[in-house]
């Protein structure tokens, strides 16, 4: 068995991705190293790279459980989670959007552990239940090359061969912070007393 390295590859897709990355820092663009990481999830990196080379604008189905798990959440709640992760926490791993859902790539084992942590957490009932994809599951990932507004797309694309992935405790923290932030936003604090529903209201904008 031969060991794949970047210097040995003959895949044109990597040359294309590296050339596209020169002078750019696009969060939603997959890099050559990021593509290599994604391909490693298939168990046959060379076969995956060959398929992507011929169809770089097509999404792919990748298995979960070995290289990554995926936490699939409502997009509005997912945005709140990302806000907390990036503003107050350690950031996120790769994040994609597909069929109206947000997919947060997480460390292997997260799919099994997170539901139990949510059951124990006092705020767990307020968290929209995520769909957790782990061993035995597969997810559709966006294409390496953006293909237009429709279909899956990257919000935070993989850009290294070993991207940092949040574990179940970090994802739980983000869920709880997102719920608390939403609860705080629903509370309106005013320095004025509540209006008397029987009081007369006058339009003073026309006073002379």
Coordinates of C-alpha atoms in Angstrom, one line a residue:
X1 CA 0.0 0.0 0.0
X2 CA 1.4 3.4 -0.9
X3 CA 1.0 6.4 1.4
X4 CA -0.5 9.5 -0.3
X5 CA 1.2 12.8 0.1
X6 CA 0.5 16.1 -1.5
X7 CA 3.8 16.1 -3.5
X8 CA 2.9 12.7 -5.0
X9 CA -0.6 13.5 -6.2
X10 CA -1.4 13.9 -9.8
X11 CA -4.9 15.2 -9.3
X12 CA -5.6 18.4 -11.1
X13 CA -8.3 19.4 -8.7
X14 CA -5.7 20.2 -6.1
X15 CA -3.8 22.4 -8.5
X16 CA -7.1 24.2 -9.3
X17 CA -7.9 24.7 -5.6
X18 CA -4.4 25.9 -4.7
X19 CA -4.4 28.4 -7.5
X20 CA -7.8 29.7 -6.5
X21 CA -6.5 30.2 -2.9
X22 CA -3.6 32.4 -3.9
X23 CA -4.1 35.8 -2.5
X24 CA -7.5 34.9 -1.1
X25 CA -8.9 34.2 2.4
X26 CA -12.4 33.0 1.6
X27 CA -14.1 31.3 4.5
X28 CA -16.5 29.4 2.3
X29 CA -13.9 28.1 -0.2
X30 CA -12.4 24.6 0.3
X31 CA -8.6 24.5 0.1
X32 CA -6.5 21.7 -1.2
X33 CA -5.8 20.5 2.3
X34 CA -9.4 20.7 3.2
X35 CA -10.4 18.6 0.2
X36 CA -7.8 16.0 1.3
X37 CA -9.3 15.9 4.8
X38 CA -12.8 15.4 3.4
X39 CA -11.6 12.6 1.1
X40 CA -10.0 10.8 4.0
X41 CA -13.5 10.1 5.5
X42 CA -14.3 7.8 2.6
X43 CA -11.6 5.2 3.5
X44 CA -10.4 5.4 -0.1
X45 CA -8.9 8.8 -0.5
X46 CA -7.6 8.2 -4.1
X47 CA -11.0 7.1 -5.3
X48 CA -12.7 10.1 -3.8
X49 CA -10.2 12.5 -5.3
X50 CA -10.6 10.9 -8.7
X51 CA -14.4 11.4 -8.5
X52 CA -14.1 15.0 -7.4
X53 CA -11.6 15.7 -10.1
X54 CA -14.1 14.7 -12.7
X55 CA -17.0 16.4 -11.0
X56 CA -15.7 19.2 -8.7
X57 CA -19.1 21.1 -8.8
X58 CA -21.1 18.1 -7.5
X59 CA -21.9 17.4 -3.9
X60 CA -20.7 14.1 -2.3
X61 CA -22.0 11.7 0.3
X62 CA -19.5 11.0 3.0
X63 CA -19.7 8.6 6.0
X64 CA -19.6 9.9 9.5
X65 CA -18.1 8.4 12.6
X66 CA -14.4 8.0 11.8
X67 CA -13.1 11.4 10.7
X68 CA -16.0 13.5 11.9
X69 CA -19.6 13.5 13.2
X70 CA -22.2 16.0 12.2
X71 CA -24.7 17.9 14.3
X72 CA -27.7 18.9 12.2
X73 CA -29.7 21.9 13.5
X74 CA -32.3 24.4 12.6
X75 CA -30.6 27.2 10.6
X76 CA -31.8 30.1 12.9
X77 CA -30.7 28.3 16.0
X78 CA -27.5 27.2 14.3
X79 CA -26.6 30.8 13.5
X80 CA -27.0 31.7 17.1
X81 CA -24.7 28.8 18.0
X82 CA -22.1 30.0 15.6
X83 CA -22.4 33.5 17.0
X84 CA -21.6 32.2 20.4
X85 CA -18.8 29.9 19.3
X86 CA -17.0 32.7 17.4
X87 CA -17.8 35.6 19.7
X88 CA -17.3 34.0 23.1
X89 CA -15.9 30.5 22.5
X90 CA -13.2 28.7 20.6
X91 CA -14.7 29.0 17.1
X92 CA -16.2 26.2 15.0
X93 CA -15.1 23.5 12.7
X94 CA -16.4 23.2 9.1
X95 CA -20.1 24.2 8.8
X96 CA -22.4 23.6 5.8
X97 CA -26.0 24.3 4.9
X98 CA -28.1 21.8 3.1
X99 CA -31.9 21.5 2.5
X100 CA -32.7 24.2 5.0
X101 CA -30.6 22.8 7.8
X102 CA -27.2 23.7 9.2
X103 CA -24.6 21.0 9.6
X104 CA -21.8 21.5 12.2
X105 CA -18.9 19.2 11.8
X106 CA -17.9 17.8 15.2
X107 CA -15.4 15.4 16.7
X108 CA -16.1 11.7 16.3
X109 CA -18.3 10.5 19.2
X110 CA -20.2 13.7 19.5
X111 CA -23.3 12.2 17.8
X112 CA -23.5 9.6 20.5
X113 CA -22.7 11.8 23.5
X114 CA -24.5 15.0 22.8
X115 CA -28.1 13.8 23.2
X116 CA -27.3 12.4 26.7
X117 CA -25.7 15.7 27.7
X118 CA -28.8 17.6 26.5
X119 CA -31.0 15.3 28.6
X120 CA -28.9 16.2 31.7
X121 CA -28.6 19.9 31.0
X122 CA -31.3 22.1 32.8
X123 CA -31.6 24.1 29.6
X124 CA -31.8 21.0 27.4
X125 CA -35.6 21.1 27.0
X126 CA -35.3 24.6 25.5
X127 CA -32.8 23.4 22.8
X128 CA -34.4 22.5 19.4
X129 CA -33.4 18.8 19.2
X130 CA -30.5 18.4 16.8
X131 CA -30.1 15.5 14.4
X132 CA -26.8 13.8 15.3
X133 CA -25.0 11.8 12.6
X134 CA -22.3 9.4 13.7
X135 CA -21.2 5.8 13.0
X136 CA -23.4 4.2 10.3
X137 CA -24.6 7.5 9.0
X138 CA -23.7 9.5 5.9
X139 CA -24.2 13.2 5.0
X140 CA -24.2 15.2 1.8
X141 CA -21.3 17.7 1.7
X142 CA -21.2 20.7 -0.6
X143 CA -19.1 20.5 -3.7
X144 CA -15.4 21.6 -3.7
X145 CA -16.2 24.3 -6.2
X146 CA -19.2 26.6 -5.5
X147 CA -21.9 25.8 -8.1
X148 CA -24.5 28.6 -7.5
X149 CA -27.1 29.6 -5.0
X150 CA -29.0 26.3 -4.9
X151 CA -27.9 23.1 -3.3
X152 CA -25.6 22.6 -0.3
X153 CA -22.9 25.2 0.4
X154 CA -20.2 25.8 2.9
X155 CA -20.4 28.6 5.5
X156 CA -17.1 27.6 7.0
X157 CA -15.2 25.4 4.6
X158 CA -12.5 22.9 5.6
X159 CA -9.0 24.5 5.0
X160 CA -6.5 22.2 6.7
X161 CA -5.7 18.5 6.8
X162 CA -6.5 18.4 10.5
X163 CA -9.2 20.9 11.2
X164 CA -10.2 21.5 14.8
X165 CA -13.6 20.0 15.6
X166 CA -15.7 20.8 18.6
X167 CA -16.5 17.9 20.9
X168 CA -19.9 17.2 22.6
X169 CA -19.1 19.5 25.6
X170 CA -18.3 22.5 23.3
X171 CA -21.4 21.9 21.2
X172 CA -23.5 21.6 24.4
X173 CA -22.0 24.9 25.6
X174 CA -22.9 26.6 22.3
X175 CA -26.5 25.2 22.5
X176 CA -27.0 26.5 26.0
X177 CA -25.5 29.9 25.2
X178 CA -27.7 30.2 22.1
X179 CA -30.8 29.5 24.2
X180 CA -29.8 32.0 26.8
X181 CA -29.1 34.7 24.2
X182 CA -32.5 34.1 22.7
X183 CA -34.2 34.3 26.1
X184 CA -32.5 37.5 27.0
X185 CA -33.5 39.1 23.6
X186 CA -37.1 38.3 24.4
X187 CA -37.0 40.3 27.7
X188 CA -37.8 44.0 27.2
X189 CA -36.7 46.3 30.0
X190 CA -38.2 49.8 30.1
X191 CA -37.6 52.7 32.5
X192 CA -41.3 53.8 32.0
X193 CA -44.3 52.2 33.8
X194 CA -46.8 50.2 31.7
X195 CA -49.3 52.3 29.9
X196 CA -52.8 52.7 31.3
X197 CA -55.1 50.9 28.8
X198 CA -57.9 53.4 29.7
X199 CA -55.9 56.5 29.3
X200 CA -56.5 59.0 26.5
X201 CA -53.7 59.2 24.0
X202 CA -53.1 62.4 22.1
X203 CA -51.1 63.1 19.0
X204 CA -48.8 65.9 20.1
X205 CA -46.9 66.0 16.8
X206 CA -49.3 68.6 15.5
X207 CA -49.1 71.0 18.4
X208 CA -48.2 74.6 17.6

